[in-house]
Coordinates of N, CA and C and ligand atoms in Angstrom, one line a residue:
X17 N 0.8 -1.2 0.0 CA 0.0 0.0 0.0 C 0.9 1.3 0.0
X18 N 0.5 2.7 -0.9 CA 1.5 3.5 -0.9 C 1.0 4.2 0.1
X19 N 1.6 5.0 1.1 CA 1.3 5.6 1.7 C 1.5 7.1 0.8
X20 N 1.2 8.2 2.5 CA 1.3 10.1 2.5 C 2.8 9.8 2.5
X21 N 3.2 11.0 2.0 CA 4.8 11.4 2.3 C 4.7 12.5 3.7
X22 N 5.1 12.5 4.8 CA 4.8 13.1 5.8 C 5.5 14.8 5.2
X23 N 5.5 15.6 4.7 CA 6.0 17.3 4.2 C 6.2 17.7 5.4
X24 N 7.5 18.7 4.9 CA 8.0 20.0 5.8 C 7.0 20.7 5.7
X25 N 6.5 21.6 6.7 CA 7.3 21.7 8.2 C 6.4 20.9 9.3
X26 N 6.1 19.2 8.6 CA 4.9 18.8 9.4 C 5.9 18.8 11.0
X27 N 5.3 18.7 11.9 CA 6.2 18.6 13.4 C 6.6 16.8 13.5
X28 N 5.9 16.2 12.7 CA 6.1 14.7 13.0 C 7.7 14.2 12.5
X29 N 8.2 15.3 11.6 CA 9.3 14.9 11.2 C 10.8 15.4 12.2
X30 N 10.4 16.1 13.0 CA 11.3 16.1 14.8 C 10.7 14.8 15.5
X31 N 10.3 14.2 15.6 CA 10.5 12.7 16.5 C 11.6 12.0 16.6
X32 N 11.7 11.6 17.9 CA 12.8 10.8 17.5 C 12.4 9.1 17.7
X33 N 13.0 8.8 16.2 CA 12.2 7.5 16.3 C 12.3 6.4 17.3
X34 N 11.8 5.2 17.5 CA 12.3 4.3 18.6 C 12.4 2.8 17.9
X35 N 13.2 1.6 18.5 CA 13.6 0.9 18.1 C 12.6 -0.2 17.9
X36 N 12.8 -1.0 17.2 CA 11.8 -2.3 16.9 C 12.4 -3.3 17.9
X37 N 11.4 -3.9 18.0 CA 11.8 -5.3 19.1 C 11.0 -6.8 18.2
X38 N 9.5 -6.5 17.5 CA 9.5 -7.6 17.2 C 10.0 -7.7 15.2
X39 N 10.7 -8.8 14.9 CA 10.9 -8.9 13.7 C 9.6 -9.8 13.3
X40 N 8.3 -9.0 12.9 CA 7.1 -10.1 12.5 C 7.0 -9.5 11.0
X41 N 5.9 -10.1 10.9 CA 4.6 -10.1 9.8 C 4.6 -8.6 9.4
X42 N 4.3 -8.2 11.0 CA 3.7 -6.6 11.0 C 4.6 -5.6 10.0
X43 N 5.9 -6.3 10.6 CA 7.3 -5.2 10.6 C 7.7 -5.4 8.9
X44 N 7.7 -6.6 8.3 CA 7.4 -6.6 6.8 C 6.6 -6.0 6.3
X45 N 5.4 -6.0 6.4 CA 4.2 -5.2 5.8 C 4.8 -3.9 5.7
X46 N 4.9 -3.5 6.8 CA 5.7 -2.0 6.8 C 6.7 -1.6 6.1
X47 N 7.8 -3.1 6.0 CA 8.7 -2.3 4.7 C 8.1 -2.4 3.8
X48 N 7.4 -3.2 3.1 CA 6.8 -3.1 2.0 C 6.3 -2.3 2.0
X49 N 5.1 -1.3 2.5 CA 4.9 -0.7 2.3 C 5.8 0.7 2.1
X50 N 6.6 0.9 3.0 CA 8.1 1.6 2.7 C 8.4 1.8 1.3
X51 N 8.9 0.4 0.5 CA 9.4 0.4 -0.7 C 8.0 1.2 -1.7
X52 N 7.0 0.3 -1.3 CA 5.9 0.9 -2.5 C 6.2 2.2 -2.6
X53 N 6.3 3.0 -1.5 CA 6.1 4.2 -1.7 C 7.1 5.2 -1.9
X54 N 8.2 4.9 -1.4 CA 9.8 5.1 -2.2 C 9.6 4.9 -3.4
X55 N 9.4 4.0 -4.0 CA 9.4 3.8 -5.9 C 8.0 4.5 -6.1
X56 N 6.8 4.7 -5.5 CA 5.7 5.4 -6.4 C 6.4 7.1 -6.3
X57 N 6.9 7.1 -5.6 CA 7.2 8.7 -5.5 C 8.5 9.3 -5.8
X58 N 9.0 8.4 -6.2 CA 10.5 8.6 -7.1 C 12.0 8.7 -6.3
X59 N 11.5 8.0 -5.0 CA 13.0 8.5 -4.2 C 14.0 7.0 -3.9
X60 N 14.9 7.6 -3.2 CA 16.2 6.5 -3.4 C 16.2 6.3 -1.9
X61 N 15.9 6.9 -1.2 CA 15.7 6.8 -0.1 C 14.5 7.2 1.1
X62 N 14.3 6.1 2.2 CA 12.9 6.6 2.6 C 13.5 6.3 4.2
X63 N 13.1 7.1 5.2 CA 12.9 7.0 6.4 C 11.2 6.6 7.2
X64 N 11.0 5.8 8.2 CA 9.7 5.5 8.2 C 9.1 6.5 8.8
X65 N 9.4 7.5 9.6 CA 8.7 8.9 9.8 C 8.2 9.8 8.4
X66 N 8.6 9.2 7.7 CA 8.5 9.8 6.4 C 7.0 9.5 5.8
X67 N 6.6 8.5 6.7 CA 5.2 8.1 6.4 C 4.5 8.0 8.0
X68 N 4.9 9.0 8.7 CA 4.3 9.1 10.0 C 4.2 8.2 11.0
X69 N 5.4 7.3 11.0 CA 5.4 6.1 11.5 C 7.1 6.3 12.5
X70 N 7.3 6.6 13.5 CA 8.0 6.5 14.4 C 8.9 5.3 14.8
X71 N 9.5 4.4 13.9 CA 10.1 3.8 13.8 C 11.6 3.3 13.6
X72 N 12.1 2.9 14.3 CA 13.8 3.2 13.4 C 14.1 1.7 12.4
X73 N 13.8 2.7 11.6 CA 13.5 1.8 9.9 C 13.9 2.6 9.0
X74 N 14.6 2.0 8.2 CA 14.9 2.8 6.7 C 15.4 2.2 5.6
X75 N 15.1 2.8 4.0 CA 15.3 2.2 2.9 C 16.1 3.0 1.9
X76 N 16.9 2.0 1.4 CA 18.2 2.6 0.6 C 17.8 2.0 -1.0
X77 N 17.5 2.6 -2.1 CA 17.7 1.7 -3.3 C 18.4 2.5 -4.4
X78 N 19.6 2.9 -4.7 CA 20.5 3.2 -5.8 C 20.4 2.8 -7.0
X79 N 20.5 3.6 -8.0 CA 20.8 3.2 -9.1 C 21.7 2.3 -9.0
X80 N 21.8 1.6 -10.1 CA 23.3 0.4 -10.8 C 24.3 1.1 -11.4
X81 N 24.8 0.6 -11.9 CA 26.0 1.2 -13.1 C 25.3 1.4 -14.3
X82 N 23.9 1.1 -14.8 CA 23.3 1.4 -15.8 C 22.4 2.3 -15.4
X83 N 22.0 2.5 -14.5 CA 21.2 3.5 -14.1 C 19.6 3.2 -13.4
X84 N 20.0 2.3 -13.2 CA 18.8 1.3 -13.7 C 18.3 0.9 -11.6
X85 N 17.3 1.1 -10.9 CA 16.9 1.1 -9.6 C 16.4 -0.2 -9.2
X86 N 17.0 -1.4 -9.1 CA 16.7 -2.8 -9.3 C 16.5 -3.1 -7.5
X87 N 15.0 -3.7 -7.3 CA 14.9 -4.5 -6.1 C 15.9 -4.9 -5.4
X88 N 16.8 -5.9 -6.2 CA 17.6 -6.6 -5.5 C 18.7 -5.5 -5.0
X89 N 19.0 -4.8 -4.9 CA 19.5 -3.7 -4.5 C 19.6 -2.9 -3.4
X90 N 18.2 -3.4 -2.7 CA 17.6 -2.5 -1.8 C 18.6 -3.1 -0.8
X91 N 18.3 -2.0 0.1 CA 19.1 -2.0 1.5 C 17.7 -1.5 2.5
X92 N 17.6 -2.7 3.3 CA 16.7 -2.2 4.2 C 17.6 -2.2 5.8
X93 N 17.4 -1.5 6.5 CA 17.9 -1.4 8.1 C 17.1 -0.7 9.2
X94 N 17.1 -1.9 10.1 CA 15.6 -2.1 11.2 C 17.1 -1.6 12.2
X95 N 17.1 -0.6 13.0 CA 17.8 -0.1 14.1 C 18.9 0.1 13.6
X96 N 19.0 0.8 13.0 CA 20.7 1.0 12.2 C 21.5 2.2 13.5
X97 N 23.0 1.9 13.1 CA 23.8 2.8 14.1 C 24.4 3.0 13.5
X98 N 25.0 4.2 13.6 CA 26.6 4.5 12.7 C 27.7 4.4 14.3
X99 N 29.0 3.6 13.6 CA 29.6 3.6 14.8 C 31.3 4.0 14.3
X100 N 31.2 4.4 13.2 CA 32.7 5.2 12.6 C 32.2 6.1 11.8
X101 N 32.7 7.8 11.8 CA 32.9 8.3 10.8 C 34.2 8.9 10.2
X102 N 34.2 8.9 9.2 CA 35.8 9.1 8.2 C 35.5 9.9 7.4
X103 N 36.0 11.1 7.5 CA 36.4 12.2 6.1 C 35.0 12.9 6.0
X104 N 35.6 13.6 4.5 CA 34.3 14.6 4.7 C 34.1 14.9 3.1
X105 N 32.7 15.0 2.7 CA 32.6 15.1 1.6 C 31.3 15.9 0.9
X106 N 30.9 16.6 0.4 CA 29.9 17.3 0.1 C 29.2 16.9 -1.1
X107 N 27.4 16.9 -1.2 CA 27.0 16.3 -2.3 C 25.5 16.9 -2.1
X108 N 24.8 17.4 -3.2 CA 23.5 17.7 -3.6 C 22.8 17.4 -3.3
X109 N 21.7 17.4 -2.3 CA 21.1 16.7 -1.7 C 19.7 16.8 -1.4
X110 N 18.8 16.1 -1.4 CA 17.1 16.3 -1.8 C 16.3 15.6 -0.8
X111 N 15.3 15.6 -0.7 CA 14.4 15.1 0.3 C 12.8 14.6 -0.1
X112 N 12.4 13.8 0.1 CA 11.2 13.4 -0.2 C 10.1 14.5 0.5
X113 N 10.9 14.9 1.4 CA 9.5 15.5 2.8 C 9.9 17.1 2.1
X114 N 10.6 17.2 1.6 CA 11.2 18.8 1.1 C 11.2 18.9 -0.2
X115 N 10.1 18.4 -1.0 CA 9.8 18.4 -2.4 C 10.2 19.3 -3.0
X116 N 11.1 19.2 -4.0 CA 11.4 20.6 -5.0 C 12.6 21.2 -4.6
X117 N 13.4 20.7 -3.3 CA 14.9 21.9 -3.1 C 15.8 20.8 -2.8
X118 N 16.9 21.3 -3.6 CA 18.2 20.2 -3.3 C 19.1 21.4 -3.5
X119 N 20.3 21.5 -1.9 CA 21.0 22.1 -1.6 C 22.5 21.1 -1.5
X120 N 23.5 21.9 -1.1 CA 24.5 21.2 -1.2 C 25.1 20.9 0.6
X121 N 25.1 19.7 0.8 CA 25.7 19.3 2.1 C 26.6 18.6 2.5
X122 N 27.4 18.6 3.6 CA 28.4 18.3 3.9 C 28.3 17.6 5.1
X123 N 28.8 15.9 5.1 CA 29.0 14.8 5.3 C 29.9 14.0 5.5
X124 N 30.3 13.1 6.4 CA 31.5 12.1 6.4 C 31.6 11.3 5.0
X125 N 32.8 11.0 4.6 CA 32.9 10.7 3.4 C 32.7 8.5 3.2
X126 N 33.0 8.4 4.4 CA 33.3 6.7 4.8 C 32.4 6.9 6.2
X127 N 31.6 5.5 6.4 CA 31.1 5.5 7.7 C 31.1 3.4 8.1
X128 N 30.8 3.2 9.2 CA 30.8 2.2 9.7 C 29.9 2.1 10.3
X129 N 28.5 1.3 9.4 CA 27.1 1.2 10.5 C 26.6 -0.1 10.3
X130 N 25.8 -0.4 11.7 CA 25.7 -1.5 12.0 C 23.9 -1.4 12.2
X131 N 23.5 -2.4 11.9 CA 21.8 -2.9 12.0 C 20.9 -4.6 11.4
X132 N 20.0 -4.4 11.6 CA 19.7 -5.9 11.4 C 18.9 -5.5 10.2
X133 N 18.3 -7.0 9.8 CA 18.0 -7.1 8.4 C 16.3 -6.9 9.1
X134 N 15.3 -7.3 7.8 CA 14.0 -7.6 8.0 C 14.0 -9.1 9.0
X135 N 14.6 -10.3 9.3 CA 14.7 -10.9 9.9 C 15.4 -11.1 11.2
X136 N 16.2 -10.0 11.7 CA 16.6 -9.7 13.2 C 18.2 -10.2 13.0
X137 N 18.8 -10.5 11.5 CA 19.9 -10.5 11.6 C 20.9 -9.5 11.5
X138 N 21.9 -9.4 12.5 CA 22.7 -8.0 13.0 C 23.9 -7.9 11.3
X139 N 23.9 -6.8 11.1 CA 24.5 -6.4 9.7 C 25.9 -5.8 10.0
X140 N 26.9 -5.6 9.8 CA 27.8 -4.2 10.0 C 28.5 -4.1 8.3
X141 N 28.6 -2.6 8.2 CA 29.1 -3.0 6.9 C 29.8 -1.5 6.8
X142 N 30.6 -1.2 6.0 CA 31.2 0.0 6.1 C 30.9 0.8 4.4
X143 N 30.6 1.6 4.5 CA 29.9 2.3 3.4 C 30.4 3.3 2.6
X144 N 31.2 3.7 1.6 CA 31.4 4.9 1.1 C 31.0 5.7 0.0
X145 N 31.2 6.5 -0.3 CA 29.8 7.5 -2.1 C 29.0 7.2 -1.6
X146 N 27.8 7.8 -2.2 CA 26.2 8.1 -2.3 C 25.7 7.0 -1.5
X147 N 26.0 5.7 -0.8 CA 25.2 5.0 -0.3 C 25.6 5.2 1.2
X148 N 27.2 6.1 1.5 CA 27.5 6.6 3.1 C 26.7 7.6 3.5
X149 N 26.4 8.9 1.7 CA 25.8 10.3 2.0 C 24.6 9.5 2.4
X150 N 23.5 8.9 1.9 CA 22.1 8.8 2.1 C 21.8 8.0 3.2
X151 N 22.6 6.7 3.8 CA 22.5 6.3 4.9 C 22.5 7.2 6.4
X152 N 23.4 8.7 6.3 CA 23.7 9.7 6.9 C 22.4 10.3 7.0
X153 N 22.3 10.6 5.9 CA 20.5 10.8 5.7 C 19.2 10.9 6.4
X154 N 19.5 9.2 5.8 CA 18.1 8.5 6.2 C 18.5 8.5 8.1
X155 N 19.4 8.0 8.6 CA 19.6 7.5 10.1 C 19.3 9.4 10.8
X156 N 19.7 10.5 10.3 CA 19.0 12.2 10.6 C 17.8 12.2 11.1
X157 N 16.8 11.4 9.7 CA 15.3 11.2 10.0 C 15.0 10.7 11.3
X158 N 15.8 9.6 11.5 CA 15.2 8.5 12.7 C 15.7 9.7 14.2
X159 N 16.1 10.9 13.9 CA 17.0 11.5 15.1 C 15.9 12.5 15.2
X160 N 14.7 12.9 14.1 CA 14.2 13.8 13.7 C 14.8 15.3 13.6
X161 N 15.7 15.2 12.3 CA 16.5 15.4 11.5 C 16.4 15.9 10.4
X162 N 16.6 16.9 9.5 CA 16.1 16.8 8.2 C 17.9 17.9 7.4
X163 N 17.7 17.6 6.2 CA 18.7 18.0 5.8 C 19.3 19.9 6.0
X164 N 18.1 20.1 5.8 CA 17.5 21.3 5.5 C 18.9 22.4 6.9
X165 N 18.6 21.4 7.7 CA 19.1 22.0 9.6 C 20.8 22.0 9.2
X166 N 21.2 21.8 8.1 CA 22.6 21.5 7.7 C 23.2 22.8 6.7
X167 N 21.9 23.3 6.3 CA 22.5 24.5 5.7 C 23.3 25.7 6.2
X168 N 24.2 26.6 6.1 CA 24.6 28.1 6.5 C 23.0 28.7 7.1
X169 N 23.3 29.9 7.9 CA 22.4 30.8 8.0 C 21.2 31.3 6.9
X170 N 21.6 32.0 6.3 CA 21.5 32.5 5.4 C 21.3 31.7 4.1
X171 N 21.5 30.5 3.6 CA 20.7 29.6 3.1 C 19.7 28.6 3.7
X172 N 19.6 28.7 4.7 CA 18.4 28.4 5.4 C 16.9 29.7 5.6
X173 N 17.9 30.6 5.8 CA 17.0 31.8 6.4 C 16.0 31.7 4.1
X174 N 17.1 32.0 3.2 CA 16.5 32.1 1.8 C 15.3 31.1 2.0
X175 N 15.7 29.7 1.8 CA 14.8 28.7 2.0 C 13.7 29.0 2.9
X176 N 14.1 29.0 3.5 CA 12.4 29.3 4.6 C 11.6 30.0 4.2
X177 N 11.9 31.0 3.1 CA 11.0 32.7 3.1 C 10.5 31.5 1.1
X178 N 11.6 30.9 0.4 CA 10.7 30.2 -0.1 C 9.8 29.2 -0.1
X179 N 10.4 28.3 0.5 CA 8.9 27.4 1.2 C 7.9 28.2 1.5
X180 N 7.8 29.4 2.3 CA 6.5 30.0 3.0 C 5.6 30.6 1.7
X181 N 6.8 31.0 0.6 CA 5.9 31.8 -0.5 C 5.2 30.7 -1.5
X182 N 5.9 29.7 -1.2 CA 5.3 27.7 -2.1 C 4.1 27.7 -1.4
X183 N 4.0 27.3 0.2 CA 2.9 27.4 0.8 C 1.7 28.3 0.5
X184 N 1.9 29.0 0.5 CA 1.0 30.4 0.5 C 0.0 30.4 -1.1
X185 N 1.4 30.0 -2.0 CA 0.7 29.8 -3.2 C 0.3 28.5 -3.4
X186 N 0.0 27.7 -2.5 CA -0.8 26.4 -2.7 C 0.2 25.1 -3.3
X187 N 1.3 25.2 -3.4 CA 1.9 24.4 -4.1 C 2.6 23.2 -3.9
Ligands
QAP12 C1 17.9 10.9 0.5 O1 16.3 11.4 -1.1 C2 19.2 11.2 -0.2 O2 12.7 16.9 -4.1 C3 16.8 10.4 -0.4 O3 10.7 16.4 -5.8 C4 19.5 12.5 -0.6 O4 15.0 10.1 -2.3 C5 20.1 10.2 -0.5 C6 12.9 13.3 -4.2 C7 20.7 12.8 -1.2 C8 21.2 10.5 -1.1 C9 21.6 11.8 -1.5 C10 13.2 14.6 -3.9 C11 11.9 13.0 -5.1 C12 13.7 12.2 -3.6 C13 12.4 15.7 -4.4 C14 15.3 11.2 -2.1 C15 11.4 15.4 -5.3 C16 11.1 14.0 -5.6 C17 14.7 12.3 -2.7
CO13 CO1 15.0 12.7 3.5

């Protein structure tokens, strides 16, 4: 089922999510549902507060080397931790919940995070490029986090005065 994408400046996206305990039925449905709505809505990455759901849950699916967004691909993580970060690296960055603005942000370049699968098996894996930036990401959300809080003054302060004028004009 696809879900709502939870939008800035809903307040549900400051939560801080909480951990899963049972690996069921329930907790599958949920990613599934997750993925449906990551692919109906065109993103590469989805946090489960992202659909109003307070969970520490998240979904990673990258392009290939052809460009190409293939299932087997996905990266799903039920309680993820980052427990190394290394370097630093800056990259263009977008939001499902902040439709329409991609700014540029700055990130550990290598990270070491650890989480279990949809079955309660513990993962660790060390991550670097676009799948260290979006994991960085997605784990913000679960902190109620959003990228947006990463900009300079003054590119936040612009941003704000445009969202409010999007809002206003219904968009
Ligand atoms: C997080 O972002 C991310 O503005 C995932 O109109 C960001 O899936 C990972 C999207 C940067 C790695 C690098 C954004 C879709 C999707 C939009 C997304 C939009 C439609 C963003
Ligand atoms: Co996001």
């Amino acid at each position: 089922m696809i879900r709502d994408i939870v939008i800035y400046p809903d307040k549900r996206l400051r939560k801080v999510s909480k951990d899963i305990t049972e690996f069921d039925e329930k907790l599958h449905t949920l990613l599934n549902d997750m993925y449906e709505t990551m692919i109906a809505k065109e993103g590469i990455g989805l946090a489960a507060i992202q659909i109003g759901i307070e969970k520490n849950i998240l979904l990673i699916n990258l392009a290939d080397e052809d460009g190409k967004q293939e299932k087997e691909d996905l990266l799903e993580a039920i309680n993820p931790k980052i427990t190394h970060l290394e370097g630093n690296e800056t990259y263009q960055e977008g939001c499902l919940s902040v439709p329409g603005y991609y700014e540029d942000v700055q990130r550990a370049q290598n990270i070491t995070v650890e989480y279990f699968d949809r079955y309660g098996t513990k993962i660790v894996r060390n991550l670097e490029g676009l799948l260290a930036i979006a994991m960085q990401h997605e784990i913000d959300h679960l902190k109620g986090h959003l990228f947006i809080e990463k900009l300079s003054y003054l590119k936040r302060k612009k941003f704000e005065k445009e969202w409010k004028k999007r809002l206003k004009a219904g968009k």
